[in-house]
PDB file of C-alpha atoms in Angstrom:
ATOM      1  CA  MET F   1       0.000   0.000   0.000  1.00 86.00           C
ATOM      2  CA  GLN F   2       1.358   3.384  -1.021  1.00 92.00           C
ATOM      3  CA  LYS F   3       0.828   5.920   1.778  1.00 94.00           C
ATOM      4  CA  ASP F   4      -0.417   9.359   0.674  1.00 96.00           C
ATOM      5  CA  THR F   5       1.812  12.344   1.482  1.00 95.00           C
ATOM      6  CA  SER F   6       1.499  13.161   5.208  1.00 97.00           C
ATOM      7  CA  VAL F   7      -0.011  16.649   4.954  1.00 98.00           C
ATOM      8  CA  ASN F   8      -2.701  18.038   7.265  1.00 98.00           C
ATOM      9  CA  VAL F   9      -5.765  20.162   6.475  1.00 98.00           C
ATOM     10  CA  LEU F  10      -3.702  23.317   7.069  1.00 97.00           C
ATOM     11  CA  GLY F  11      -1.194  22.334   4.359  1.00 97.00           C
ATOM     12  CA  GLU F  12       1.522  21.546   6.921  1.00 97.00           C
ATOM     13  CA  ALA F  13       3.243  18.337   7.995  1.00 98.00           C
ATOM     14  CA  LEU F  14       0.774  15.897   9.549  1.00 98.00           C
ATOM     15  CA  THR F  15       1.332  15.523  13.289  1.00 98.00           C
ATOM     16  CA  GLN F  16       0.745  12.423  15.408  1.00 98.00           C
ATOM     17  CA  CYS F  17      -2.801  11.748  16.570  1.00 98.00           C
ATOM     18  CA  SER F  18      -2.284   9.014  19.201  1.00 97.00           C
ATOM     19  CA  ILE F  19       0.056   6.186  20.097  1.00 95.00           C
ATOM     20  CA  ASP F  20      -1.848   5.304  23.287  1.00 92.00           C
ATOM     21  CA  PRO F  21      -4.112   3.923  22.002  1.00 92.00           C
ATOM     22  CA  VAL F  22      -2.299   3.466  18.716  1.00 93.00           C
ATOM     23  CA  THR F  23      -4.508   4.748  15.913  1.00 95.00           C
ATOM     24  CA  GLY F  24      -4.607   5.254  12.178  1.00 96.00           C
ATOM     25  CA  PHE F  25      -5.330   3.128   9.138  1.00 96.00           C
ATOM     26  CA  PHE F  26      -1.667   2.057   9.205  1.00 96.00           C
ATOM     27  CA  ARG F  27      -1.630   1.836  13.041  1.00 93.00           C
ATOM     28  CA  ASP F  28       1.278   4.279  12.993  1.00 95.00           C
ATOM     29  CA  GLY F  29      -0.235   6.826  15.392  1.00 97.00           C
ATOM     30  CA  ALA F  30      -1.134   9.252  12.598  1.00 98.00           C
ATOM     31  CA  CYS F  31      -4.195   9.692  10.398  1.00 98.00           C
ATOM     32  CA  ASN F  32      -2.251   8.698   7.285  1.00 98.00           C
ATOM     33  CA  THR F  33      -4.265   7.266   4.430  1.00 98.00           C
ATOM     34  CA  CYS F  34      -3.981   5.622   1.029  1.00 97.00           C
ATOM     35  CA  ALA F  35      -6.182   4.484  -1.846  1.00 95.00           C
ATOM     36  CA  GLU F  36      -7.021   1.257   0.049  1.00 97.00           C
ATOM     37  CA  ASP F  37      -8.407   3.231   3.033  1.00 97.00           C
ATOM     38  CA  ARG F  38     -12.003   3.137   1.827  1.00 94.00           C
ATOM     39  CA  GLY F  39     -13.258   4.654   5.100  1.00 93.00           C
ATOM     40  CA  SER F  40     -10.883   7.649   4.915  1.00 97.00           C
ATOM     41  CA  HIS F  41      -9.676   7.334   8.536  1.00 97.00           C
ATOM     42  CA  THR F  42      -8.371  10.882   8.356  1.00 98.00           C
ATOM     43  CA  VAL F  43      -9.994  12.989  11.123  1.00 98.00           C
ATOM     44  CA  CYS F  44      -8.040  13.086  14.407  1.00 98.00           C
ATOM     45  CA  ALA F  45     -10.750  13.372  17.060  1.00 98.00           C
ATOM     46  CA  VAL F  46     -10.763  13.657  20.844  1.00 97.00           C
ATOM     47  CA  LEU F  47     -13.509  11.227  21.746  1.00 97.00           C
ATOM     48  CA  THR F  48     -16.406  12.087  24.033  1.00 96.00           C
ATOM     49  CA  ALA F  49     -18.900   9.844  25.822  1.00 97.00           C
ATOM     50  CA  GLU F  50     -21.625  11.367  23.641  1.00 97.00           C
ATOM     51  CA  PHE F  51     -19.783  10.562  20.402  1.00 97.00           C
ATOM     52  CA  LEU F  52     -18.893   7.027  21.526  1.00 97.00           C
ATOM     53  CA  ALA F  53     -22.566   6.364  22.376  1.00 97.00           C
ATOM     54  CA  TYR F  54     -23.622   7.802  19.007  1.00 97.00           C
ATOM     55  CA  SER F  55     -21.068   5.714  17.108  1.00 95.00           C
ATOM     56  CA  LYS F  56     -22.272   2.556  18.872  1.00 96.00           C
ATOM     57  CA  TYR F  57     -25.890   3.481  18.098  1.00 96.00           C
ATOM     58  CA  VAL F  58     -25.157   3.816  14.371  1.00 95.00           C
ATOM     59  CA  GLY F  59     -23.330   0.491  14.261  1.00 93.00           C
ATOM     60  CA  ASN F  60     -19.651   1.111  15.042  1.00 93.00           C
ATOM     61  CA  ASP F  61     -18.963   0.192  18.667  1.00 95.00           C
ATOM     62  CA  LEU F  62     -15.606   1.793  19.452  1.00 95.00           C
ATOM     63  CA  SER F  63     -15.901   1.514  23.237  1.00 96.00           C
ATOM     64  CA  SER F  64     -16.169  -2.250  23.731  1.00 95.00           C
ATOM     65  CA  PRO F  65     -12.912  -4.223  23.985  1.00 94.00           C
ATOM     66  CA  ARG F  66     -12.238  -6.641  21.118  1.00 92.00           C
ATOM     67  CA  PRO F  67      -9.268  -8.682  22.410  1.00 91.00           C
ATOM     68  CA  GLU F  68      -9.338 -10.920  19.335  1.00 92.00           C
ATOM     69  CA  PHE F  69      -8.227  -7.852  17.356  1.00 84.00           C
ATOM     70  CA  GLY F  70      -5.910  -6.507  20.054  1.00 84.00           C
ATOM     71  CA  PHE F  71      -8.374  -3.653  20.649  1.00 87.00           C
ATOM     72  CA  ALA F  72      -8.880  -2.498  24.240  1.00 91.00           C
ATOM     73  CA  GLY F  73     -11.852  -0.251  23.473  1.00 95.00           C
ATOM     74  CA  LEU F  74     -11.853   3.531  23.490  1.00 97.00           C
ATOM     75  CA  LYS F  75     -12.905   5.902  26.251  1.00 97.00           C
ATOM     76  CA  PRO F  76     -13.670   9.616  26.469  1.00 97.00           C
ATOM     77  CA  GLY F  77     -10.494  11.664  26.080  1.00 97.00           C
ATOM     78  CA  ASP F  78      -8.783   9.161  23.766  1.00 97.00           C
ATOM     79  CA  GLN F  79      -7.645  10.513  20.410  1.00 97.00           C
ATOM     80  CA  TRP F  80      -8.557   8.417  17.375  1.00 97.00           C
ATOM     81  CA  CYS F  81      -8.497   8.646  13.586  1.00 98.00           C
ATOM     82  CA  LEU F  82     -12.163   8.675  12.640  1.00 97.00           C
ATOM     83  CA  CYS F  83     -13.660   8.021   9.242  1.00 97.00           C
ATOM     84  CA  ALA F  84     -14.323  11.421   7.709  1.00 98.00           C
ATOM     85  CA  SER F  85     -17.882  10.453   6.744  1.00 97.00           C
ATOM     86  CA  ARG F  86     -18.668   9.342  10.326  1.00 96.00           C
ATOM     87  CA  PHE F  87     -17.345  12.657  11.649  1.00 98.00           C
ATOM     88  CA  LEU F  88     -19.533  14.563   9.179  1.00 98.00           C
ATOM     89  CA  GLN F  89     -22.524  12.412  10.129  1.00 97.00           C
ATOM     90  CA  ALA F  90     -21.897  13.174  13.831  1.00 97.00           C
ATOM     91  CA  HIS F  91     -21.631  16.888  12.978  1.00 98.00           C
ATOM     92  CA  ASP F  92     -24.986  16.715  11.196  1.00 97.00           C
ATOM     93  CA  GLU F  93     -26.486  15.012  14.275  1.00 96.00           C
ATOM     94  CA  GLY F  94     -24.976  17.548  16.698  1.00 96.00           C
ATOM     95  CA  CYS F  95     -22.551  15.243  18.509  1.00 97.00           C
ATOM     96  CA  ALA F  96     -19.216  15.610  16.714  1.00 97.00           C
ATOM     97  CA  PRO F  97     -16.106  15.502  18.920  1.00 97.00           C
ATOM     98  CA  LYS F  98     -13.258  18.038  19.000  1.00 97.00           C
ATOM     99  CA  VAL F  99     -10.540  17.568  16.374  1.00 98.00           C
ATOM    100  CA  SER F 100      -6.853  18.264  16.010  1.00 98.00           C
ATOM    101  CA  LEU F 101      -6.439  20.115  12.722  1.00 98.00           C
ATOM    102  CA  ALA F 102      -2.672  19.536  12.789  1.00 98.00           C
ATOM    103  CA  ALA F 103      -3.251  15.765  12.977  1.00 98.00           C
ATOM    104  CA  THR F 104      -6.180  15.600  10.509  1.00 98.00           C
ATOM    105  CA  HIS F 105      -5.070  14.471   7.044  1.00 98.00           C
ATOM    106  CA  GLN F 106      -5.815  16.738   4.071  1.00 98.00           C
ATOM    107  CA  ARG F 107      -7.799  13.921   2.403  1.00 98.00           C
ATOM    108  CA  ALA F 108     -10.517  14.545   5.022  1.00 98.00           C
ATOM    109  CA  LEU F 109     -11.316  17.714   3.044  1.00 98.00           C
ATOM    110  CA  GLU F 110     -12.688  15.531   0.230  1.00 97.00           C
ATOM    111  CA  ILE F 111     -15.571  14.738   2.613  1.00 98.00           C
ATOM    112  CA  VAL F 112     -15.617  17.368   5.378  1.00 98.00           C
ATOM    113  CA  PRO F 113     -15.329  21.090   4.585  1.00 98.00           C
ATOM    114  CA  LEU F 114     -12.521  22.896   6.424  1.00 98.00           C
ATOM    115  CA  GLU F 115     -15.066  25.343   7.872  1.00 97.00           C
ATOM    116  CA  VAL F 116     -16.817  22.417   9.591  1.00 98.00           C
ATOM    117  CA  LEU F 117     -13.543  21.020  10.958  1.00 98.00           C
ATOM    118  CA  ARG F 118     -12.592  24.484  12.283  1.00 97.00           C
ATOM    119  CA  GLN F 119     -15.812  24.553  14.361  1.00 97.00           C
ATOM    120  CA  TYR F 120     -14.439  21.643  16.409  1.00 97.00           C
ATOM    121  CA  ALA F 121     -10.747  22.593  16.396  1.00 97.00           C
ATOM    122  CA  MET F 122      -8.876  22.161  19.657  1.00 92.00           C
ATOM    123  CA  ASP F 123      -5.743  23.683  18.141  1.00 77.00           C
ATOM    124  CA  ALA F 124      -4.993  26.873  16.227  1.00 63.00           C
ATOM    125  CA  GLY F 125      -5.632  27.002  12.517  1.00 56.00           C
TER     126      GLY F 125
END
């Protein structure tokens, strides 16, 4: 798999999202992506209880441990590379989490407008 250039939504070098828990399509701690990443796991979010409950409700349970996949489950405060479409869906439903613009890959802009991401920014940009 050929990794896309690591550039964030601000046109700068992509920063790390999380290594504890380790996140990203490549499980490299960053929201890097490639053509094979059909879900566009490109939005670095700071998870909330509200978002985790919403995600579970719409069919993606991120909070329950899945030891068979080496997944401990996520909790509020964890940072995680979300699918851009799920983030946009949560925005539309009024429960989107905060995001790190510096750690959100530029490919997220194919799905989520920068103005929407800026509404949830926890960092300057």
